[in-house]
mmCIF file of C-alpha atoms in Angstrom:
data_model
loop_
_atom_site.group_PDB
_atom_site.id
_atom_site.type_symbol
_atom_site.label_atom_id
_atom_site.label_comp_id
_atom_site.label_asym_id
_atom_site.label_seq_id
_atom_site.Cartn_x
_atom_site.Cartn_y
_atom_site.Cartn_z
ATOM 1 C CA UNK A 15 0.000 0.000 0.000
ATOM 2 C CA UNK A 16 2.894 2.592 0.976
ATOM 3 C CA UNK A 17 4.125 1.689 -2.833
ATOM 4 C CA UNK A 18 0.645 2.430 -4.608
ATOM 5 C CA UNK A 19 0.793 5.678 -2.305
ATOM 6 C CA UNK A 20 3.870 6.965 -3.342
ATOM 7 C CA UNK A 21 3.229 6.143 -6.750
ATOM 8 C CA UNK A 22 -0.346 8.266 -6.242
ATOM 9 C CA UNK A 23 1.846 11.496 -4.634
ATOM 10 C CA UNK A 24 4.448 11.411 -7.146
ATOM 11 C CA UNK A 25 2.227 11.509 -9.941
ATOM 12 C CA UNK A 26 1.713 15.376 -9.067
ATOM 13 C CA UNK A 27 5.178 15.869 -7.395
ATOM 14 C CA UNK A 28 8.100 14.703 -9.898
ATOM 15 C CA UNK A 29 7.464 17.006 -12.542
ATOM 16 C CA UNK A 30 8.582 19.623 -10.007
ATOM 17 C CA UNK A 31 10.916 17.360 -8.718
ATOM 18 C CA UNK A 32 12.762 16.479 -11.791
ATOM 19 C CA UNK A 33 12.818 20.384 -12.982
ATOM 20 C CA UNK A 34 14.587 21.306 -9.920
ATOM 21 C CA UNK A 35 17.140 18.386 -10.600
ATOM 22 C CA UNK A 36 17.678 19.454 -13.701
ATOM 23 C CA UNK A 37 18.356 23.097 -12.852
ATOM 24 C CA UNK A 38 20.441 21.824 -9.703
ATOM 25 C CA UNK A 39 24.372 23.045 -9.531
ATOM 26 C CA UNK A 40 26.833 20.627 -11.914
ATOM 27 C CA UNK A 41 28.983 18.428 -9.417
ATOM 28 C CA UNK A 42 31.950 19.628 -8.854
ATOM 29 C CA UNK A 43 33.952 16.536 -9.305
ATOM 30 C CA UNK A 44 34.222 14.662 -12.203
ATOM 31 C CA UNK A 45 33.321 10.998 -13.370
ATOM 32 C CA UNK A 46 36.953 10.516 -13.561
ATOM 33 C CA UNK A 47 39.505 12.307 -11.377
ATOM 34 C CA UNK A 48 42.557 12.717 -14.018
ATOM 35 C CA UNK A 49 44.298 14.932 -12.180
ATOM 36 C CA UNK A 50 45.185 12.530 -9.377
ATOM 37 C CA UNK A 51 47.926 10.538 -11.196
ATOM 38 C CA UNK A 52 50.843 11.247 -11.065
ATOM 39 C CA UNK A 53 53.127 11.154 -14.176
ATOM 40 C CA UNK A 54 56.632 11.332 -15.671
ATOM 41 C CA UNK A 55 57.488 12.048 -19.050
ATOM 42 C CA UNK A 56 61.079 12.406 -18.401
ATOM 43 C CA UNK A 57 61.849 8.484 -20.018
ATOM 44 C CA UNK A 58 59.214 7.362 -21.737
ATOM 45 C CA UNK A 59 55.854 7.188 -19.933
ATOM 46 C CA UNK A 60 55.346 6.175 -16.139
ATOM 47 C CA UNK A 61 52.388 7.325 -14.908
ATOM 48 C CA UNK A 62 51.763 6.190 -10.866
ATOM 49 C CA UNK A 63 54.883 4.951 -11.200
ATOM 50 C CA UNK A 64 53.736 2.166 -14.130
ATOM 51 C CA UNK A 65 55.727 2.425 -16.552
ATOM 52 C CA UNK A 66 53.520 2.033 -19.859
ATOM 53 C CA UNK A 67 55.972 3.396 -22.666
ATOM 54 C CA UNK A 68 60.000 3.837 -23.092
ATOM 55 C CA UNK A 69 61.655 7.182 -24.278
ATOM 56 C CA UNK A 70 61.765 5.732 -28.015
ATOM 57 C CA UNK A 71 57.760 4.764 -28.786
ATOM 58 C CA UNK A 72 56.408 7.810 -26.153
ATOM 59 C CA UNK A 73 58.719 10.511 -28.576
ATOM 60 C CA UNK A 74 57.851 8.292 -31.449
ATOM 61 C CA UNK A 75 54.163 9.007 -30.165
ATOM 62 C CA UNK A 76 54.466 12.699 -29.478
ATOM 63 C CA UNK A 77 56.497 13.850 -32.787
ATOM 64 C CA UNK A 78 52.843 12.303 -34.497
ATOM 65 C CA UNK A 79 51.131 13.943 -32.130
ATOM 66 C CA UNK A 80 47.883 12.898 -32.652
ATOM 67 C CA UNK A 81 45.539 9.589 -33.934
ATOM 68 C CA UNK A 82 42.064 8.594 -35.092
ATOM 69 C CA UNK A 83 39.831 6.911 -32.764
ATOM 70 C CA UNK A 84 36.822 5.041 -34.760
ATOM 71 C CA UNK A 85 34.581 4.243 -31.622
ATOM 72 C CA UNK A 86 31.629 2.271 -30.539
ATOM 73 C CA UNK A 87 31.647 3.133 -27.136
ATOM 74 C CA UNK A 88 29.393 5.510 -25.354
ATOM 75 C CA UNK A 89 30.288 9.278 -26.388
ATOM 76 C CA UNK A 90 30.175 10.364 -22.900
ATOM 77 C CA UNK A 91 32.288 7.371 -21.475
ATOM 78 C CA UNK A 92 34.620 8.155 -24.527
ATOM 79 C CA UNK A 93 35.256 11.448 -23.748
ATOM 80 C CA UNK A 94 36.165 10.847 -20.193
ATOM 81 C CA UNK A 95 38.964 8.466 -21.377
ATOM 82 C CA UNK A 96 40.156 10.503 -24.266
ATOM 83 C CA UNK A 97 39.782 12.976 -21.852
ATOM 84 C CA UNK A 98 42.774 11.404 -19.537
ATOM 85 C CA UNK A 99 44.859 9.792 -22.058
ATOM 86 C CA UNK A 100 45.223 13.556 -23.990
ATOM 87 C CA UNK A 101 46.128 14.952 -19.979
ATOM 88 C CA UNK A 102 48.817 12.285 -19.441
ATOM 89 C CA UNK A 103 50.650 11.906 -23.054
ATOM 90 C CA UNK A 104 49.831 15.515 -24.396
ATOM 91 C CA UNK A 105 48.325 13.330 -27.606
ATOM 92 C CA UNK A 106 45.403 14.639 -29.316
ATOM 93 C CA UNK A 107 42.518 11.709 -30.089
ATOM 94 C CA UNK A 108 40.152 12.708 -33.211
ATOM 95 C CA UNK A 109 36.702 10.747 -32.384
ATOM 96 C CA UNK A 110 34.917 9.321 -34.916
ATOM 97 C CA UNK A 111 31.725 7.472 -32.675
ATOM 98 C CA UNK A 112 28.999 5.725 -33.926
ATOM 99 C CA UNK A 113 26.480 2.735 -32.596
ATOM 100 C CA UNK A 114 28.661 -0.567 -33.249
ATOM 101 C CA UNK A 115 26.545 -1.557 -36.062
ATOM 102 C CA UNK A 116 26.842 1.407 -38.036
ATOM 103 C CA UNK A 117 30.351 1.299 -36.825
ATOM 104 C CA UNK A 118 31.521 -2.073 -38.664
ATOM 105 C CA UNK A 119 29.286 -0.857 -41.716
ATOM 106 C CA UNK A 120 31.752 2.212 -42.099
ATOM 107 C CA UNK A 121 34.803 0.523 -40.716
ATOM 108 C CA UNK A 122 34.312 -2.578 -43.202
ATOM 109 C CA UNK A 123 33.768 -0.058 -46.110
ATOM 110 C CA UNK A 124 36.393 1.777 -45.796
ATOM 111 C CA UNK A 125 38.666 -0.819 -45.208
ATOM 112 C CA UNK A 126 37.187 -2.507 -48.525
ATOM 113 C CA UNK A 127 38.102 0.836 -50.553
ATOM 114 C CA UNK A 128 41.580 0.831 -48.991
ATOM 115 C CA UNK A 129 40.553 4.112 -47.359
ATOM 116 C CA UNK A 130 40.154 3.073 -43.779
ATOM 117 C CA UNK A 131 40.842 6.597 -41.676
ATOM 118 C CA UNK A 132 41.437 4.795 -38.187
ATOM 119 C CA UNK A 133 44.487 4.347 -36.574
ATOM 120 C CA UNK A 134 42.459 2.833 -33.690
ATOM 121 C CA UNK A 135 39.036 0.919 -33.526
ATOM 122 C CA UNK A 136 37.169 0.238 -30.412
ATOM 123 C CA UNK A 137 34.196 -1.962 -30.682
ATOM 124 C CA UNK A 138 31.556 -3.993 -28.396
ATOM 125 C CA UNK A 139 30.579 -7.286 -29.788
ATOM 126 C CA UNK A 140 32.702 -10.164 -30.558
ATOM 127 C CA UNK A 141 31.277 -10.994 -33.568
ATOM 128 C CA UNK A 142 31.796 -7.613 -34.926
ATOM 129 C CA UNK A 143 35.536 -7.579 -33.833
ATOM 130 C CA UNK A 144 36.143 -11.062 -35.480
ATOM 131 C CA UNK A 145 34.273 -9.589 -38.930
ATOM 132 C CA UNK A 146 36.554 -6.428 -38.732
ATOM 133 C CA UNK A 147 39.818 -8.801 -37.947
ATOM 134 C CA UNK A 148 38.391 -11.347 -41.293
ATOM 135 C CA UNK A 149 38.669 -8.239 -43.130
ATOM 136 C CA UNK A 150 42.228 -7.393 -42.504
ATOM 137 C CA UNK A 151 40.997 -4.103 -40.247
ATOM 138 C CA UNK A 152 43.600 -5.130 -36.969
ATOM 139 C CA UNK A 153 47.562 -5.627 -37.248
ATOM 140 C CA UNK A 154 49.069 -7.223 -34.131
ATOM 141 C CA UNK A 155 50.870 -5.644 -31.168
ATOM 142 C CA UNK A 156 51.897 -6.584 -27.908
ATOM 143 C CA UNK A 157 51.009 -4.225 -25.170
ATOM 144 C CA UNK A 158 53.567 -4.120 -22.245
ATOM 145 C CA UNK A 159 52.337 -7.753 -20.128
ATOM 146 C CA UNK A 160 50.710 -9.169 -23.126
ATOM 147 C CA UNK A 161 52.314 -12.725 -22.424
ATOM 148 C CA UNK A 162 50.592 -12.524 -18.800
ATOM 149 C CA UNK A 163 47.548 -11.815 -20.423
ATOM 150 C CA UNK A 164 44.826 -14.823 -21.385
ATOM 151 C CA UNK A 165 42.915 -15.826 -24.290
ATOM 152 C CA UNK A 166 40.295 -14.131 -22.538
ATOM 153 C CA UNK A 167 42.600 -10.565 -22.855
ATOM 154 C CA UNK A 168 44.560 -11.041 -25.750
ATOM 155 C CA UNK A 169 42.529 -12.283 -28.863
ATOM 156 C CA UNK A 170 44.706 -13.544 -32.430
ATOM 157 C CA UNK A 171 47.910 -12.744 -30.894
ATOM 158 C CA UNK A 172 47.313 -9.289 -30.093
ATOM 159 C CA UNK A 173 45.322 -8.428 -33.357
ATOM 160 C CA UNK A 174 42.253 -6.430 -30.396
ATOM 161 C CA UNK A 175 42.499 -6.870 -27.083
ATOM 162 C CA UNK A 176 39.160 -7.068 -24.909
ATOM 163 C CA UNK A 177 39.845 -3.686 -22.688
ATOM 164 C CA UNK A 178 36.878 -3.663 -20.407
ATOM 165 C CA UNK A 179 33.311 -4.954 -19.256
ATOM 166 C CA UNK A 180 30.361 -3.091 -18.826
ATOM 167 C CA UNK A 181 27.655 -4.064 -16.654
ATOM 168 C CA UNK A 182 23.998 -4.591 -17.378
ATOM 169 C CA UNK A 183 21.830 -4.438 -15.094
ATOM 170 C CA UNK A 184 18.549 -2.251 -14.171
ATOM 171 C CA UNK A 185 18.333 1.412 -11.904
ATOM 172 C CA UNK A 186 15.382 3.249 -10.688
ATOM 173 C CA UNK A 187 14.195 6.502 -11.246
ATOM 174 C CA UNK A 188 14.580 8.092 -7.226
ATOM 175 C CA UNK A 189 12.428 10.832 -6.818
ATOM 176 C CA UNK A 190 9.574 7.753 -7.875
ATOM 177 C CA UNK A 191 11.089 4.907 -5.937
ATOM 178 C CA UNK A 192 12.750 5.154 -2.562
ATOM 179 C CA UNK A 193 15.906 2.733 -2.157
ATOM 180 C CA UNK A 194 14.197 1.262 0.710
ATOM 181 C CA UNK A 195 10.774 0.408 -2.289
ATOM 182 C CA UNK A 196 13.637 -0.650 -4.914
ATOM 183 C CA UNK A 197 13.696 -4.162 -6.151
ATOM 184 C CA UNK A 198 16.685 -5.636 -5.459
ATOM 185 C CA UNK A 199 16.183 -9.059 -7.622
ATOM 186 C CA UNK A 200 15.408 -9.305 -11.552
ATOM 187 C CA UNK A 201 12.432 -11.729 -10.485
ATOM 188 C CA UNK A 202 11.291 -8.658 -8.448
ATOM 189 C CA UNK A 203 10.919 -6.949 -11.862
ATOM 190 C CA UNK A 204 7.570 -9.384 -12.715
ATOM 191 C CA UNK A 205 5.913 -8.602 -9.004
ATOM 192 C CA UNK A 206 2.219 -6.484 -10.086
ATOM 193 C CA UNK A 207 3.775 -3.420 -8.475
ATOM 194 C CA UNK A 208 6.103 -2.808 -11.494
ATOM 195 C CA UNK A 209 3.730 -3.430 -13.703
ATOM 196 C CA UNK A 210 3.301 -0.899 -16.465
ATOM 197 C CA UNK A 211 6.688 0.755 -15.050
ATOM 198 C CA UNK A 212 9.331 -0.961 -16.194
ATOM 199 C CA UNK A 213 11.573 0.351 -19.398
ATOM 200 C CA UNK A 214 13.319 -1.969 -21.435
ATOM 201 C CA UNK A 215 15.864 -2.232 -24.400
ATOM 202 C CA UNK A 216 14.688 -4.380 -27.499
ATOM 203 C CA UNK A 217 16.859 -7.214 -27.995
ATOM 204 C CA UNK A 218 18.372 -6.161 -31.447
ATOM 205 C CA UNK A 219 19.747 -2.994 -29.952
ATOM 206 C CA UNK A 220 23.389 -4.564 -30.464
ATOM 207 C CA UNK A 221 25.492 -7.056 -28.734
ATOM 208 C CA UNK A 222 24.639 -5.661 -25.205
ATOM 209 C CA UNK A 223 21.260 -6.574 -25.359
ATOM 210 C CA UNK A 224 21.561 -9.839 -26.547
ATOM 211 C CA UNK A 225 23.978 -10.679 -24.102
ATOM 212 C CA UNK A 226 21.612 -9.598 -21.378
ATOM 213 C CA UNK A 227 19.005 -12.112 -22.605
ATOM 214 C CA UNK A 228 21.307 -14.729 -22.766
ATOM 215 C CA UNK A 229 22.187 -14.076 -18.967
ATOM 216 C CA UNK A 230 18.348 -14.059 -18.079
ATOM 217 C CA UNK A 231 17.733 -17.146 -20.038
ATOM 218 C CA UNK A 232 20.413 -18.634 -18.314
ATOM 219 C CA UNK A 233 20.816 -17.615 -14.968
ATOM 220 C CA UNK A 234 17.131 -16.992 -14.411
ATOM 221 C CA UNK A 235 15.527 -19.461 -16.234
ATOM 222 C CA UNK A 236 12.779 -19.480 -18.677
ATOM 223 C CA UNK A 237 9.900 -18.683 -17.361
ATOM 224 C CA UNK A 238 11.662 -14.982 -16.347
ATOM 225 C CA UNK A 239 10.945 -13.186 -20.231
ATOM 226 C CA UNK A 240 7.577 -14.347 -20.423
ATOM 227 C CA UNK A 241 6.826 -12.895 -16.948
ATOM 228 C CA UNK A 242 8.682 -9.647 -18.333
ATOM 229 C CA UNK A 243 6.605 -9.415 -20.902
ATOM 230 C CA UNK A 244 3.563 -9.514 -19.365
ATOM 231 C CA UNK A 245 4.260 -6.229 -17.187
ATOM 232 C CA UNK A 246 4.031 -4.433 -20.503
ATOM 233 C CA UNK A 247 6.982 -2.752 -20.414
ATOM 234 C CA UNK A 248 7.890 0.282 -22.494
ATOM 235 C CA UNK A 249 10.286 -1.040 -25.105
ATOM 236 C CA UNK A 250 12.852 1.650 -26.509
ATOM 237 C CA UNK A 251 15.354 0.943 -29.244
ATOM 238 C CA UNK A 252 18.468 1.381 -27.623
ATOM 239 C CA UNK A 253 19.530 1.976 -23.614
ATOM 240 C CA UNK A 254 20.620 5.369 -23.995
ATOM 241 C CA UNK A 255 16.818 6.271 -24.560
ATOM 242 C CA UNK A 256 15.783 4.017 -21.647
ATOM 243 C CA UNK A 257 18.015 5.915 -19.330
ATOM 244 C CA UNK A 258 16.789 9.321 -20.509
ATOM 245 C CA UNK A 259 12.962 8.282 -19.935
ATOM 246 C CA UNK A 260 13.983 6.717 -16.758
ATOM 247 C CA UNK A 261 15.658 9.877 -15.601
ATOM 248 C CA UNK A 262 12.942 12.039 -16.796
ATOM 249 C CA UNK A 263 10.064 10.131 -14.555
ATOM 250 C CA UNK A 264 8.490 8.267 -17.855
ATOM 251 C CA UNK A 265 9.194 4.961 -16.019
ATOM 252 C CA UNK A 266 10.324 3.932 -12.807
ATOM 253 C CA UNK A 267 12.574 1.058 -13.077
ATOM 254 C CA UNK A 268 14.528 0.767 -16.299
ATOM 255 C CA UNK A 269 17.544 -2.005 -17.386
ATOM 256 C CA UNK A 270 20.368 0.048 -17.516
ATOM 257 C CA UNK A 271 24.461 0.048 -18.055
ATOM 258 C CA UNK A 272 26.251 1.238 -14.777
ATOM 259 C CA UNK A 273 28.754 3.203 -16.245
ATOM 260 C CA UNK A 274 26.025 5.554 -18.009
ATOM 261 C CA UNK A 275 23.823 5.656 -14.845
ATOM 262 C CA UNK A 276 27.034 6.554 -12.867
ATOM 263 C CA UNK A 277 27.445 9.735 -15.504
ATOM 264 C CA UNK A 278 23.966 10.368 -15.718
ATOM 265 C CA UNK A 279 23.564 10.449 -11.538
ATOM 266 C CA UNK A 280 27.283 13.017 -11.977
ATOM 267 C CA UNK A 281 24.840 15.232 -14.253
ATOM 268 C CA UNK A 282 22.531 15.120 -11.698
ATOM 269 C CA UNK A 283 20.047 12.804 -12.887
ATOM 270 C CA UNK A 284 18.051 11.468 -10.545
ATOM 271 C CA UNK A 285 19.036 7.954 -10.762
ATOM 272 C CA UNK A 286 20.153 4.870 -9.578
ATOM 273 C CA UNK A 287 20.844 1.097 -9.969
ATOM 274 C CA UNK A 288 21.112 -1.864 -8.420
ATOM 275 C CA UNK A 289 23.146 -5.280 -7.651
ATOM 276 C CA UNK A 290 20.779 -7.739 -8.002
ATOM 277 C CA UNK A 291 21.030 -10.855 -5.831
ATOM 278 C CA UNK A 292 21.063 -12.928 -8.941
ATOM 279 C CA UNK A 293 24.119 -11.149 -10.774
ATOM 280 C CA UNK A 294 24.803 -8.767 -13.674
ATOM 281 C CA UNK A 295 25.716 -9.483 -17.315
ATOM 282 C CA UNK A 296 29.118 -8.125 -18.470
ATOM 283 C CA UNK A 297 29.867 -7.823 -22.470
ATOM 284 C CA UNK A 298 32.932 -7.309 -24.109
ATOM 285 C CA UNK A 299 34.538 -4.006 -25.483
ATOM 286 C CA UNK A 300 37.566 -4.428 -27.698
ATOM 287 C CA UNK A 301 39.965 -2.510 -29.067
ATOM 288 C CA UNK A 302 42.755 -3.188 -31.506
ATOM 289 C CA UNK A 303 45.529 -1.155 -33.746
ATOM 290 C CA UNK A 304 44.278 -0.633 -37.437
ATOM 291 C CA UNK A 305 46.606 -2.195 -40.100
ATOM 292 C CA UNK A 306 46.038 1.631 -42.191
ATOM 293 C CA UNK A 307 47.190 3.335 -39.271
ATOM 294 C CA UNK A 308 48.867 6.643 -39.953
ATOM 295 C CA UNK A 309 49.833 7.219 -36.668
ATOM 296 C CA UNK A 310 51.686 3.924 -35.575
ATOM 297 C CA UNK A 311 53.301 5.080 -32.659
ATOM 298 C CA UNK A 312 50.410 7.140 -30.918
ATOM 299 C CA UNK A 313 48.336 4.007 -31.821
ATOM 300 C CA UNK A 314 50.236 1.595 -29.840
ATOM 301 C CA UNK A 315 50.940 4.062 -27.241
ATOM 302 C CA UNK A 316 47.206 4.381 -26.943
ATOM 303 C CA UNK A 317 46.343 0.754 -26.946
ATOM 304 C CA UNK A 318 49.307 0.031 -23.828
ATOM 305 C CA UNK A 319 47.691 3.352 -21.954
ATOM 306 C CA UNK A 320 44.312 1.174 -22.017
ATOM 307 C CA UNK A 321 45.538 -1.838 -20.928
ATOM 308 C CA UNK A 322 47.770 -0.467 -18.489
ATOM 309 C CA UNK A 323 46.616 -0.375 -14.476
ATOM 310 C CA UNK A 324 46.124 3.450 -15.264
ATOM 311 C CA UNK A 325 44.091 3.206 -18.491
ATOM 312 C CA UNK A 326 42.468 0.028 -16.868
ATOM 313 C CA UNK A 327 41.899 2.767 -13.463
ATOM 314 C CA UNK A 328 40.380 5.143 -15.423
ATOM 315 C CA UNK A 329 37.517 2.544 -16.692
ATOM 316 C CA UNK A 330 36.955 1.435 -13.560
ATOM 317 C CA UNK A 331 35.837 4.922 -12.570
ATOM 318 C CA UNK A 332 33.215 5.585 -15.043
ATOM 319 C CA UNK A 333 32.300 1.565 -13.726
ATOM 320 C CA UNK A 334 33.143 -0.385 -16.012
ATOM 321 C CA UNK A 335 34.772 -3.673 -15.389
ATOM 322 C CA UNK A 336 38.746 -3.595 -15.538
ATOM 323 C CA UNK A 337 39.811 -6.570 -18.207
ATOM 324 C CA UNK A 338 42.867 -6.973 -16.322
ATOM 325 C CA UNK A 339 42.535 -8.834 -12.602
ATOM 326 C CA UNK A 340 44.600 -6.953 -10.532
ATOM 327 C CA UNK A 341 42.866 -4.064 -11.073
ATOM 328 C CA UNK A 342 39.959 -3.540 -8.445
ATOM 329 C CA UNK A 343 36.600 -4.029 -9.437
ATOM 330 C CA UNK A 344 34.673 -0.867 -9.362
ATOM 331 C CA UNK A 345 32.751 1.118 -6.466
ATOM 332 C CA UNK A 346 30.291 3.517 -8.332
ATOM 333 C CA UNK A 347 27.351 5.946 -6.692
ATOM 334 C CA UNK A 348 28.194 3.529 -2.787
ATOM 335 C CA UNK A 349 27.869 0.535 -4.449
ATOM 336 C CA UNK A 350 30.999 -1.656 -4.142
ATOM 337 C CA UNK A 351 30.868 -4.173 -7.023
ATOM 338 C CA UNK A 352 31.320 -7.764 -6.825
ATOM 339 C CA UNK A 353 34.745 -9.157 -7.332
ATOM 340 C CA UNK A 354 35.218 -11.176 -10.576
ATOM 341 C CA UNK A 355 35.138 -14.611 -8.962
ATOM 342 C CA UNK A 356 32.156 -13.886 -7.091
ATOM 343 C CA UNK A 357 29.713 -15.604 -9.545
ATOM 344 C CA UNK A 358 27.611 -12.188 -9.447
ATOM 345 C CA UNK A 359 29.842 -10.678 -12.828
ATOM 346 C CA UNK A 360 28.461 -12.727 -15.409
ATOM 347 C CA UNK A 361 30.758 -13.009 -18.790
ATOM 348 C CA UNK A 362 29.336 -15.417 -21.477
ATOM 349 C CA UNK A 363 31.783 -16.559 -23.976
ATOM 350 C CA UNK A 364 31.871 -15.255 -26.689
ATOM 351 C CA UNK A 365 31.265 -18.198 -29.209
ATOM 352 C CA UNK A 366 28.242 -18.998 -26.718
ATOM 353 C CA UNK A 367 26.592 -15.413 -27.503
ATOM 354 C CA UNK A 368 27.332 -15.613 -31.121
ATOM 355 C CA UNK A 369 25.693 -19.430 -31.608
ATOM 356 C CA UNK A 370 22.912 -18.258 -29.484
ATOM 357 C CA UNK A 371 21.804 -15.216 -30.542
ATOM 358 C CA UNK A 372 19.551 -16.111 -33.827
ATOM 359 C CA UNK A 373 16.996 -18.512 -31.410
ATOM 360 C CA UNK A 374 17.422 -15.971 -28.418
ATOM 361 C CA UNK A 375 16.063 -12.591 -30.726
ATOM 362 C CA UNK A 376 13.723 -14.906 -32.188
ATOM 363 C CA UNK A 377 12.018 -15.945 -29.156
ATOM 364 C CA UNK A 378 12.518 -12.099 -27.786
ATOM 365 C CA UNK A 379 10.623 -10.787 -30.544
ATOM 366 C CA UNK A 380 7.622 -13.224 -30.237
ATOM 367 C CA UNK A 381 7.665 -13.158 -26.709
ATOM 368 C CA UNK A 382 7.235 -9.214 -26.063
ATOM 369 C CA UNK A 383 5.281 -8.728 -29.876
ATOM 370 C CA UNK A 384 7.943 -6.182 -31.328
ATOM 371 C CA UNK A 385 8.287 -5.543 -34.849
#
């Protein structure tokens, strides 16, 4: 009854609520604190006393002095790394950023007119790395530690490297939903109280989505998407545009990424997410050294700043899950995230995803009746 209420007072109340949010200060620090490390240029590149590049490749690196960055990755999220890599190295990154579909369509064009313009690509979705790397778009190099690294890390002999994880899992609008009302469980999600408040991405968003219904399909069964679907959730075409309705009070619980909820809550957003009892699904980001590149030396300078324990830092703070283990797993808005082995951080292989996902959007689609 206190949930109906709430729901019955913040009906007239969030409008209000959410303008003054939006109109509230900007925080005053940022997602990622890239002044705090501390960094020598004197010999190469040691940054928190790492060192990620010798004298010869970091001058190499500066004398180009700049490189092209073809991304699939969030702009936002982007930014903040470019952001940090051009603060420690002094190396300009030109951003190219599109969805990772429409990123392999101009990637695999280009390369195919022997006109590719990236030094570096990063991408989400195996499948699309492995069609880029068919195509002759990656060229092999070994980041400082590569032997350390597993077939997990270090894909083709260092042809793309996966760099980091992000985590799917779902956040609630809270100026609608107080922490103590929040669902903490995904089969919380199909109780009557969410129904007709839930926001969802469709399944052939990209390779984040359908790696989020594999992990419900196989860590909570399948009976949990038909019970999804009959809360008539409001289905949006990518999770971008879920997060925006969910931070402007459209919907009140919302599957969500926690690196963008961690940026939108630094805007002031008035979001949140959860760890759900049952676990979160992690997908793959890769990135990997063009075999066009222009700019070889700022290219591999900017592949061994990402893998390094500082690039690898820097992901962690937006909340995304460091590739490399000895890199802390990530503790965004008070929430300290599970460590790797905890069985909560759920990585399906790769091969698994890509053999799955024709039945998986097939029973998706006819499950939830989008066309």
């Amino acid at each position: 009854m206190r949930t109906r209420l709430r729901y019955a007072l913040t009906a007239l109340t969030v409008p209000l609520a959410l303008a003054a949010a939006s109109c509230a200060a900007p925080p005053s620090v940022a997602v990622v604190d890239a002044e705090s490390a501390t960094v020598d240029t004197s010999d190469g590149l040691v940054v928190d006393s790492e060192r990620i590049a010798d004298a010869e490749l970091f001058e190499a690196a500066r004398a180009e002095g700049s490189l092209s960055l073809y991304s699939g990755y969030v702009e936002n999220s982007e930014k903040q790394v470019i952001a940090a890599f051009e603060r420690d190295t002094g190396i300009e990154v030109n951003l190219v950023r599109l969805v990772p579909n429409r990123l392999a369509e101009r990637v695999l064009s280009e390369q195919g007119a022997g006109r590719l313009g990236a030094d570096v690509v990063r991408t989400s979705d195996y499948d699309i790395a492995m069609r880029m790397y068919d195509a002759g778009v990656f060229t092999g190099h070994d980041v400082p530690g590569a032997d350390s690294l597993d077939d997990t890390v270090r894909y083709r002999d260092g042809a793309f490297y996966r760099v980091f994880n992000p985590l799917y899992t779902f956040a609630y609008n809270t100026v609608l939903v107080d922490p103590e009302d929040a669902p903490t469980s995904w089969e919380e999600l199909t109780e009557d109280r969410w129904r007709g408040h839930l926001g969802i991405t469709q399944v052939g968003a990209g390779g984040s989505s359908l790696t989020l219904t594999r992990f419900q399909e196989e860590r909570l069964g399948p009976d949990f998407l038909p019970a999804l679907a009959d809360q008539r959730p409001r289905i949006f075409d990518s999770s971008s545009a879920a997060l925006e309705s969910l931070a402007r009070g459209e919907v009140s619980v919302a599957t969500a990424v926690v690196s963008s909820v961690n940026i939108a809550a630094a805007k002031n957003a008035p979001v949140d997410f959860v760890v759900p009892e049952e676990g979160m699904a992690a997908y793959d980001y890769f990135v990997g050294k063009t075999t066009s590149a222009r700019h070889e030396a700022a290219a591999e300078l900017f592949l061994d700043w990402n893998l390094s324990q500082r690039g690898q830092d820097v992901f962690r703070q937006i909340g995304e899950f460091p590739a490399r283990s000895d890199v802390s797993p990530p503790e965004i808005l008070g929430h300290q995230l599970p460590a790797a082995d905890s069985g909560l951080i759920v990585r399906i292989p790769p091969q698994e995803l890509i053999d799955a996902a024709e039945a998986d959007q097939r029973r998706w689609l006819s499950l939830f009746g989008y066309l």
